[in-house]
Short mmCIF file of C-alpha atoms and ligand atoms in Angstrom, two decimals:
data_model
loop_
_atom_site.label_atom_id
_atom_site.label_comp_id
_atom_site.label_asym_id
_atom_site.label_seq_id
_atom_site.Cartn_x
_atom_site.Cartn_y
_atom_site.Cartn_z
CA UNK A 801 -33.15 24.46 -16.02
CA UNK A 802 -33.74 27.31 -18.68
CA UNK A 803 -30.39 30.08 -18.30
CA UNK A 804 -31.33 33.56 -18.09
CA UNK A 805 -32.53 34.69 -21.47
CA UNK A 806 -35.13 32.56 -21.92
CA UNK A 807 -35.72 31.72 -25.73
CA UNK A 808 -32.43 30.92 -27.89
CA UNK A 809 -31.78 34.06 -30.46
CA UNK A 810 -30.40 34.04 -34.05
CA UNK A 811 -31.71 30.87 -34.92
CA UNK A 812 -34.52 30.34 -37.31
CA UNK A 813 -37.93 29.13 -36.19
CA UNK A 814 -41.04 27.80 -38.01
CA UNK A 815 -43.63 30.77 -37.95
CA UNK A 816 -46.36 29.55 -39.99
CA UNK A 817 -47.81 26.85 -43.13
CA UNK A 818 -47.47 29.32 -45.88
CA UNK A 819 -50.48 28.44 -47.13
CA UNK A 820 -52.19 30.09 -44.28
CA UNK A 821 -50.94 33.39 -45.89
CA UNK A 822 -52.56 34.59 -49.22
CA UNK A 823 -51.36 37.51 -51.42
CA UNK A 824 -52.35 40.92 -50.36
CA UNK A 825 -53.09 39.29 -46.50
CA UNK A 826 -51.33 39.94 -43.35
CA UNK A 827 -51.28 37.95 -40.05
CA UNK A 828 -50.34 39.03 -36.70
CA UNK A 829 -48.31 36.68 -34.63
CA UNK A 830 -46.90 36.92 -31.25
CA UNK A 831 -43.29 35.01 -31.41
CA UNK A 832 -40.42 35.09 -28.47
CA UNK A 833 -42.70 37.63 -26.67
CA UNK A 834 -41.80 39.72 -30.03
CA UNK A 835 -45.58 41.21 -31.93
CA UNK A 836 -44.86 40.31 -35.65
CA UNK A 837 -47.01 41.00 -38.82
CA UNK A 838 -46.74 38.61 -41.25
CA UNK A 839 -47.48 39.71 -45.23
CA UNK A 840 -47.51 38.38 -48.41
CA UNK A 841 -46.99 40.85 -51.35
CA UNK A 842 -49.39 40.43 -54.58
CA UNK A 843 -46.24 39.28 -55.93
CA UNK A 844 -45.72 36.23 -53.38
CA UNK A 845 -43.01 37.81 -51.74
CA UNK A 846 -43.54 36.88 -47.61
CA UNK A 847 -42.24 39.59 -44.82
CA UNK A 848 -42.30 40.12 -41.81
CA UNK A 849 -42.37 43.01 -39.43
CA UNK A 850 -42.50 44.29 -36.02
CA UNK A 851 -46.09 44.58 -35.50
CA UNK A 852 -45.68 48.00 -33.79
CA UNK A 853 -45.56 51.37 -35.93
CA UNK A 854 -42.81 53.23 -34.72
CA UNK A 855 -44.88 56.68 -34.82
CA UNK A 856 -47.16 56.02 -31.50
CA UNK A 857 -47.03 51.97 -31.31
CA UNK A 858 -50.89 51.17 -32.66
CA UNK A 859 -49.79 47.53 -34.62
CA UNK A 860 -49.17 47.78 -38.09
CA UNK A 861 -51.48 44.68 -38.17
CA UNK A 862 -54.76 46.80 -37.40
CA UNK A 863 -54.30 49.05 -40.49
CA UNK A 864 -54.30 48.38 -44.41
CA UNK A 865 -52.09 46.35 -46.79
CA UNK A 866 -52.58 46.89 -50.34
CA UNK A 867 -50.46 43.91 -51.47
CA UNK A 868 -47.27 46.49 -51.68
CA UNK A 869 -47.03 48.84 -48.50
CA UNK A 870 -48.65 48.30 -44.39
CA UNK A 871 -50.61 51.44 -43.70
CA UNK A 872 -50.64 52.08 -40.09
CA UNK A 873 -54.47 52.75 -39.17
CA UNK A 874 -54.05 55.69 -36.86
CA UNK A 875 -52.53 58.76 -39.05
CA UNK A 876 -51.49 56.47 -42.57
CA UNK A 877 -47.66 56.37 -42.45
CA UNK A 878 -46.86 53.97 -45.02
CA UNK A 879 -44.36 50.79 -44.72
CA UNK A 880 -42.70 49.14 -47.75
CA UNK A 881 -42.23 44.79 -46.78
CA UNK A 882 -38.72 45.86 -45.79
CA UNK A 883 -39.61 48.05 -43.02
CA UNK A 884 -38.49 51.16 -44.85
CA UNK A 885 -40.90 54.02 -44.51
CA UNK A 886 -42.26 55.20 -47.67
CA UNK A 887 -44.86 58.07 -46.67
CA UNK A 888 -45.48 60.54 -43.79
CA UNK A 889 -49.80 61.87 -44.70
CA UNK A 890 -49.60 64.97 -42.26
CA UNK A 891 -46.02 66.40 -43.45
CA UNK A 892 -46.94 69.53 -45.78
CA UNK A 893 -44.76 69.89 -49.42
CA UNK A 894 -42.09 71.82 -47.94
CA UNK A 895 -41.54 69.62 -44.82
CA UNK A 896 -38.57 67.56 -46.12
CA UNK A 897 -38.00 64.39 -43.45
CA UNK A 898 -35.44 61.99 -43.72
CA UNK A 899 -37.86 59.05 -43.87
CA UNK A 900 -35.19 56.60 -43.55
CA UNK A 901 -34.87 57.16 -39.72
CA UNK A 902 -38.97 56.05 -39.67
CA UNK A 903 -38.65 52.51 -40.60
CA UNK A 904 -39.80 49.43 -38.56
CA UNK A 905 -38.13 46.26 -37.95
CA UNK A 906 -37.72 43.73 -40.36
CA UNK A 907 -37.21 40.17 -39.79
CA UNK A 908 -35.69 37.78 -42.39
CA UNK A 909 -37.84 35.42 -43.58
CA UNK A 910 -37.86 32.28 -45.83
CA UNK A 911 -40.04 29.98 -47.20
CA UNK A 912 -39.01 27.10 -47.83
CA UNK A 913 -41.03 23.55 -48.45
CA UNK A 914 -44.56 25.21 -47.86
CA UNK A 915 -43.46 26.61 -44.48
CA UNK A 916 -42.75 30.21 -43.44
CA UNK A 917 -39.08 30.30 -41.01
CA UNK A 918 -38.25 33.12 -39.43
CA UNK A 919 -34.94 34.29 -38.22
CA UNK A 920 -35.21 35.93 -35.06
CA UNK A 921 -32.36 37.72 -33.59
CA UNK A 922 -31.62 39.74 -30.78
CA UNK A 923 -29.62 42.46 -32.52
CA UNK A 924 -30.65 44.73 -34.83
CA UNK A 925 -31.75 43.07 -38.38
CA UNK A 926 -28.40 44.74 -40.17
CA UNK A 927 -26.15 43.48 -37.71
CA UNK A 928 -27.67 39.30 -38.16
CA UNK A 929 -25.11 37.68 -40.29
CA UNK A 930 -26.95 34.58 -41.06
CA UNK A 931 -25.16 31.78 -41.27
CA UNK A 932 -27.64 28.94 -40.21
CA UNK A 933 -30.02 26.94 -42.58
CA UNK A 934 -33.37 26.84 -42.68
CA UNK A 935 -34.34 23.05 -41.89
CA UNK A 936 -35.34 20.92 -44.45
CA UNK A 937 -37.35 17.70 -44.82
CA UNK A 938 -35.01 15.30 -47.07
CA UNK A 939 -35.96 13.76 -49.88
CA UNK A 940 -38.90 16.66 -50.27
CA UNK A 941 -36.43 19.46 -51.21
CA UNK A 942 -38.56 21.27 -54.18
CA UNK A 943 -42.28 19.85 -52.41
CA UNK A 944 -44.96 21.13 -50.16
CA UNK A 945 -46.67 19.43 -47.06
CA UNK A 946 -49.42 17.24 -47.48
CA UNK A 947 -51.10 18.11 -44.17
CA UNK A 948 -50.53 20.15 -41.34
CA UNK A 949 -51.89 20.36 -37.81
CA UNK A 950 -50.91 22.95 -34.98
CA UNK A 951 -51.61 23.35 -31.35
CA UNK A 952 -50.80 25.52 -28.44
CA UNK A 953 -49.25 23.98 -25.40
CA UNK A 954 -49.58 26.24 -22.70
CA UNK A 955 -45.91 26.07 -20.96
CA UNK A 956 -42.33 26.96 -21.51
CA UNK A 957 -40.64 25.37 -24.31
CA UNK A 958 -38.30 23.32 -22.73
CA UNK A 959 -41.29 21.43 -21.15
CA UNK A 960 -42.55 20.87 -24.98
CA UNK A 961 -39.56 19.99 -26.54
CA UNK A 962 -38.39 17.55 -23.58
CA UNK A 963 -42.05 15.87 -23.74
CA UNK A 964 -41.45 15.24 -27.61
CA UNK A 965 -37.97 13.78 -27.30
CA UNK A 966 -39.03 11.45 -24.51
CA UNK A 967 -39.21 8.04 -25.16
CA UNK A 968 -40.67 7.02 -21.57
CA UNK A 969 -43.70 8.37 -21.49
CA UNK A 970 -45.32 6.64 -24.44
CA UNK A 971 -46.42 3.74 -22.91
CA UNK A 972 -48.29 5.97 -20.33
CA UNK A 973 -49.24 8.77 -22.65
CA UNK A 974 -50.21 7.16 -25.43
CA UNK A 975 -52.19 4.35 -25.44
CA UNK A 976 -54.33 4.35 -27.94
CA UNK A 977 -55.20 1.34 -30.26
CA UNK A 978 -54.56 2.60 -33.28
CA UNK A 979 -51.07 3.47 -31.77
CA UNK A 980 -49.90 0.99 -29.51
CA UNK A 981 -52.61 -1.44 -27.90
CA UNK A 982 -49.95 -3.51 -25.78
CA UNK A 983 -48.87 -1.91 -22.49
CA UNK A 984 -46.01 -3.98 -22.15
CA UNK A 985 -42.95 -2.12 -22.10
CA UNK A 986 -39.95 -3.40 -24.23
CA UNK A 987 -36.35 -3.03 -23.81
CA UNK A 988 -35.24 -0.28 -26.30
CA UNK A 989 -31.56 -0.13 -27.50
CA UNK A 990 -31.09 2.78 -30.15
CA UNK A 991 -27.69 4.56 -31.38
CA UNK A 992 -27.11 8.08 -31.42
CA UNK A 993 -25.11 10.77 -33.58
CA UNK A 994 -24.25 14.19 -33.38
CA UNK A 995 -26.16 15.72 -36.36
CA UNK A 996 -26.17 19.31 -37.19
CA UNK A 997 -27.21 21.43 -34.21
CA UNK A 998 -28.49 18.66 -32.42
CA UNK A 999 -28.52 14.48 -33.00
CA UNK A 1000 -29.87 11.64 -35.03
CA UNK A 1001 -31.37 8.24 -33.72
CA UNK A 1002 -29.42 6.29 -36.16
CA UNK A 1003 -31.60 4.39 -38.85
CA UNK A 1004 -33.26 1.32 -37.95
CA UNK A 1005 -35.71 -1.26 -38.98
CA UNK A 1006 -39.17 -0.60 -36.93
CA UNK A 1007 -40.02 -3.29 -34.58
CA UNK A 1008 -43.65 -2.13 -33.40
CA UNK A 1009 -45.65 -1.39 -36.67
CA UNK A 1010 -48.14 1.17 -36.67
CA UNK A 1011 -51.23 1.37 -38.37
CA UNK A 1012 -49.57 4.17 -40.63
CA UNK A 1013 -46.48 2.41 -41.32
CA UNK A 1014 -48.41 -1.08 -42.37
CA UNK A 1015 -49.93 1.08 -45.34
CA UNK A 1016 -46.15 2.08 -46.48
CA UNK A 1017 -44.63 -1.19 -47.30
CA UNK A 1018 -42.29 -3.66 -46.56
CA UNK A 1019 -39.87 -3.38 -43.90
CA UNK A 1020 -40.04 0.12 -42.72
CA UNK A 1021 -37.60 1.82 -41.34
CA UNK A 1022 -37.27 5.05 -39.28
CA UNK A 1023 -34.88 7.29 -38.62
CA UNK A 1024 -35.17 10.21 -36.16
CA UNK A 1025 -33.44 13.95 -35.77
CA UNK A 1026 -34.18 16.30 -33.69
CA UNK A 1027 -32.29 19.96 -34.06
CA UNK A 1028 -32.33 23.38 -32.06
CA UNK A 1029 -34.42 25.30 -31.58
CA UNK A 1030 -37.23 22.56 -31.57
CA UNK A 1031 -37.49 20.67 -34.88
CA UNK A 1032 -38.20 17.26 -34.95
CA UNK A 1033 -37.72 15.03 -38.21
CA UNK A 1034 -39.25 11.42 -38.21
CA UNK A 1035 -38.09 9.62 -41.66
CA UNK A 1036 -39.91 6.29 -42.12
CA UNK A 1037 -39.09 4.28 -45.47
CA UNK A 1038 -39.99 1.01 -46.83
CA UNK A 1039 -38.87 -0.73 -50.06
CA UNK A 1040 -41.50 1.56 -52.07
CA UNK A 1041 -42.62 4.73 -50.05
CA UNK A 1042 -41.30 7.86 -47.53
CA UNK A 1043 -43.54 9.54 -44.98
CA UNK A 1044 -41.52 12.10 -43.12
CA UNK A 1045 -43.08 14.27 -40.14
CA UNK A 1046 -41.54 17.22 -39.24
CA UNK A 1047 -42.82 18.45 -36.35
CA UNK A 1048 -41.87 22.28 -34.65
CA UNK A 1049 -41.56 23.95 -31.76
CA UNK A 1050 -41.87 27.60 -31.57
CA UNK A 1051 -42.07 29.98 -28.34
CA UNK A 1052 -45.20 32.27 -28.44
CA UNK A 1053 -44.18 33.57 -24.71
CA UNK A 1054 -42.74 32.21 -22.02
CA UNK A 1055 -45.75 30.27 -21.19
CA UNK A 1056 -47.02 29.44 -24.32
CA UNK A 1057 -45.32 27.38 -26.71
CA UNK A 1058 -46.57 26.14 -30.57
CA UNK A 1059 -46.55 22.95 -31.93
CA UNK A 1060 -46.82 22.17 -35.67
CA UNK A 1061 -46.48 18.95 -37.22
CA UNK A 1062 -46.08 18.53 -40.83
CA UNK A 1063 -46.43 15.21 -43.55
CA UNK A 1064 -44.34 14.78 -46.28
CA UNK A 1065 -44.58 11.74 -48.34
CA UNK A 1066 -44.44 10.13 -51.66
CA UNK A 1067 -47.96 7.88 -51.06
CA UNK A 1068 -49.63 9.13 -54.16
CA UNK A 1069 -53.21 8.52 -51.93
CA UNK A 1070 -51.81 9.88 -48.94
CA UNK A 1071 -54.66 12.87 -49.51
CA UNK A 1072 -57.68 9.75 -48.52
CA UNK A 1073 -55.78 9.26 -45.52
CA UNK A 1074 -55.67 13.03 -44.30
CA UNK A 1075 -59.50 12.65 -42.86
CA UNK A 1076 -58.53 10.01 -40.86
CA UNK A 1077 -55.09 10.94 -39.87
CA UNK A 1078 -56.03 14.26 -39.11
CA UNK A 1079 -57.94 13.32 -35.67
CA UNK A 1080 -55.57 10.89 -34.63
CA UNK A 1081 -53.02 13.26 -34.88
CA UNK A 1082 -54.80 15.88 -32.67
CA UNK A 1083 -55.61 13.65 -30.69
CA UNK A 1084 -51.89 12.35 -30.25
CA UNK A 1085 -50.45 15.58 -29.42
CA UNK A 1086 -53.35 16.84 -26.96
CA UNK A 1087 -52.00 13.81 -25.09
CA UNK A 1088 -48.84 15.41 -24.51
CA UNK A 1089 -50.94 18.25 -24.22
CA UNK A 1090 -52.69 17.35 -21.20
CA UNK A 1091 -49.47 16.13 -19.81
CA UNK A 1092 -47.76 19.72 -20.00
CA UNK A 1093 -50.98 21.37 -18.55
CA UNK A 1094 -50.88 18.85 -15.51
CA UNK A 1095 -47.24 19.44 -15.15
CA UNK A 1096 -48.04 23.19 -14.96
CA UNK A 1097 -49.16 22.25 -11.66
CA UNK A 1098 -46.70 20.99 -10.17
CA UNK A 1099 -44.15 23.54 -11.74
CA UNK A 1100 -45.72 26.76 -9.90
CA UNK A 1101 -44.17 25.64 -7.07
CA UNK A 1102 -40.92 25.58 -8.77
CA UNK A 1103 -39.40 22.37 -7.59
CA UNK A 1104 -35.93 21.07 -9.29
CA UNK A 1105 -36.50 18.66 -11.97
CA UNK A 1106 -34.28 15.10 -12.40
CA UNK A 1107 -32.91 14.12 -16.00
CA UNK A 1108 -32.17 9.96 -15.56
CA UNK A 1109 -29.90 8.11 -17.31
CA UNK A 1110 -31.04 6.76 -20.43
CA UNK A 1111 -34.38 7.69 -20.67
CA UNK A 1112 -34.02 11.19 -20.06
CA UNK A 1113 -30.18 11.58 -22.11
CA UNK A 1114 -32.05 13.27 -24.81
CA UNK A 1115 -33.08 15.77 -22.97
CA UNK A 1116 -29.74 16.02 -21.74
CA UNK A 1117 -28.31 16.58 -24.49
CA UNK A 1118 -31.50 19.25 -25.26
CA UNK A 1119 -30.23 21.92 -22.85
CA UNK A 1120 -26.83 20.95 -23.49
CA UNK A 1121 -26.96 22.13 -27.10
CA UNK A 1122 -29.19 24.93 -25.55
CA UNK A 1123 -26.60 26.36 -23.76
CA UNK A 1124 -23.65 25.52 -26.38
CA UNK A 1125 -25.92 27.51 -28.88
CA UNK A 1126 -26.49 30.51 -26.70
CA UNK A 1127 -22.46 30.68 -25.58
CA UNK A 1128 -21.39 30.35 -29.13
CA UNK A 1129 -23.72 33.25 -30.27
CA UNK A 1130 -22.45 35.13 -27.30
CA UNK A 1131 -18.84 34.27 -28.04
CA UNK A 1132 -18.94 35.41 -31.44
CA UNK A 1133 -17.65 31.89 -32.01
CA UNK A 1134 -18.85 28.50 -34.22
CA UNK A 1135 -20.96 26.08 -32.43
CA UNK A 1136 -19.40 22.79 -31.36
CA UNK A 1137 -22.03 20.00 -30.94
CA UNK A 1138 -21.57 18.90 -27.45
CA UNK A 1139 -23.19 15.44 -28.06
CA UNK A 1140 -21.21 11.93 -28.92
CA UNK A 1141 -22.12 8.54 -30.33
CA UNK A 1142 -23.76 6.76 -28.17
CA UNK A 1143 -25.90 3.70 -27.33
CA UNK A 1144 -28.89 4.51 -25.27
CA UNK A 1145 -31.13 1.95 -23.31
CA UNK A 1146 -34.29 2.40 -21.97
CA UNK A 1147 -37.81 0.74 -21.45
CA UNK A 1148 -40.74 2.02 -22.96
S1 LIG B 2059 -49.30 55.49 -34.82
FE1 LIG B 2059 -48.86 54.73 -36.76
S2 LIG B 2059 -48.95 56.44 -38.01
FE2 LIG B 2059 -49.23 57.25 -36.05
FE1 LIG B 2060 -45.74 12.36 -26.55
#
């Protein structure tokens, strides 16, 4: 099902919590198949760079930051946060070098809401005329997550992003009590719209009520968005609070996929939950987890796959705006969101 080039480009992802990052640290992180050092200047200031020193490839990650410049380890060339290269050890006085033709790759980078986004792009950085936002969490704009929990799923991220957007395998999946204890499945009718690179489960009052959602208040409601390349937004409000979970997908490689989920919320004691909801959240995604790694087995023999009508429209509409995206980029045209209003039906 995935087209050619495998992981969509100029788009941003989520890299990392940026509290994960202190000033005057680096981390090393494999994204797209791409080796990326992450930094943080002294002054707060987050970059990011190939993690490869152009001189004779040793990663920039191995040698020294001082909180200003990346030293590469093997013979000290020196890297300012924008990739330029500020210092060749071994040229002599006289030896004038145009350094400028020395630099690394820089990628852009924002932070925004706690989280560290990174544009990745399959040109060079000078040609990326960014146009795209970084996504937000509403209602949080100027706030920071309240927790944060990641895991790896070992597959492609199609098979991640299609297991998060499915609303079938819940019932089988997850059954947990603190979840959903009945396995009765329910008839499910939900409306759809085209939301910014992707679609929105339009607002509605929440029939099951989870442990969670009892402690928010009256008459919760959720509403649900999911946008390329793999973000997730779940919005529940009742007549006093928000929790929103923002949940991303990010390719490591091509058989390795990330998965961060994120709280936002406006439950003052929300930080005496964390203990609790901490576990139950790991444990909720190594579900799906499990699922992916089981599928893995099946996949090596690559059989075709079947999307059904409505249960698996979603999805649909996943590597729909998938492809839409990547033509669009490859058109050197503006993205038209392929999906329509719509009333979807399924049992779960
Ligand atoms: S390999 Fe980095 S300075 Fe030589
Ligand atoms: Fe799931």
């Amino acid at each position: 099902m995935a087209d050619s080039t495998p992981f969509l480009w100029n788009i941003w992802y989520y890299a990392l919590p940026g509290h994960q990052l202190k000033p005057g640290k680096t981390i090393a992180k494999v994204l797209l198949n791409e080796p990326i050092v992450f930094g943080r200047t002294l002054a707060g200031q987050v970059f990011a760079l190939r993690d490869i020193c152009p001189h004779r490839a040793i990663p920039l990650s191995y040698g020294r930051f001082d909180g200003h410049e990346v030293e590469c380890a093997y013979h000290g060339w020196r890297f300012s946060e924008t990739g330029q290269c500020t210092q060749i050890p071994a040229l002599t006085d006289d030896q004038h070098l145009n350094l400028d033709k020395f630099g690394v790759r820089a990628y852009p980078v924002q932070e925004v809401q706690g989280n560290i986004w990174i544009y990745m792009s399959s040109g060079a950085p000078s040609d990326t005329n960014i146009t795209l936002q970084v996504p937000r969490v509403p209602g949080f704009e100027q706030e920071t997550y309240r927790s944060v929990e990641g895991m790896n799923f070992p597959c492609f991220i199609d098979h991640a992003v299609v297991g998060l957007m499915d609303p079938a395998h819940v019932p089988f999946v997850h059954r947990s009590w603190w979840w959903r204890a009945d396995d009765k499945l329910a008839e499910e009718v939900k409306t759809f719209d085209p939301s910014p690179y992707g679609f929105t489960m339009r607002k509605h009052q929440l029939e099951r009520e989870t442990l969670l959602y009892r402690l928010l208040g009256r008459k919760p409601a959720v509403e649900i968005s999911f946008q390329l390349p793999g973000v997730r937004i779940e919005q529940v409000t009742s007549d006093r609070h928000t929790v929103c979970n923002l949940t991303t997908l990010t390719p490591l490689t091509e058989t390795s996929t990330e998965v961060t989920t994120l709280f936002y919320t406006s439950l003052p004691w929300f930080k005496l939950l964390v203990p609790i909801l901490s576990p139950l959240v790991q444990r909720f995604l190594d579900q799906d987890r499990q699922m992916v790694i089981k599928q893995q087995d099946g996949l090596k023999y690559n059989p075709s796959l079947m999307l059904i009508k409505d249960a698996d429209t979603q999805a649909r509409w996943y590597y729909q705006l998938k492809s839409e995206f990547a033509r669009s980029v490859e058109q050197g045209r503006s993205f038209e969101n392929p999906v329509r209003e719509q009333v979807l039906r399924w049992r779960s």
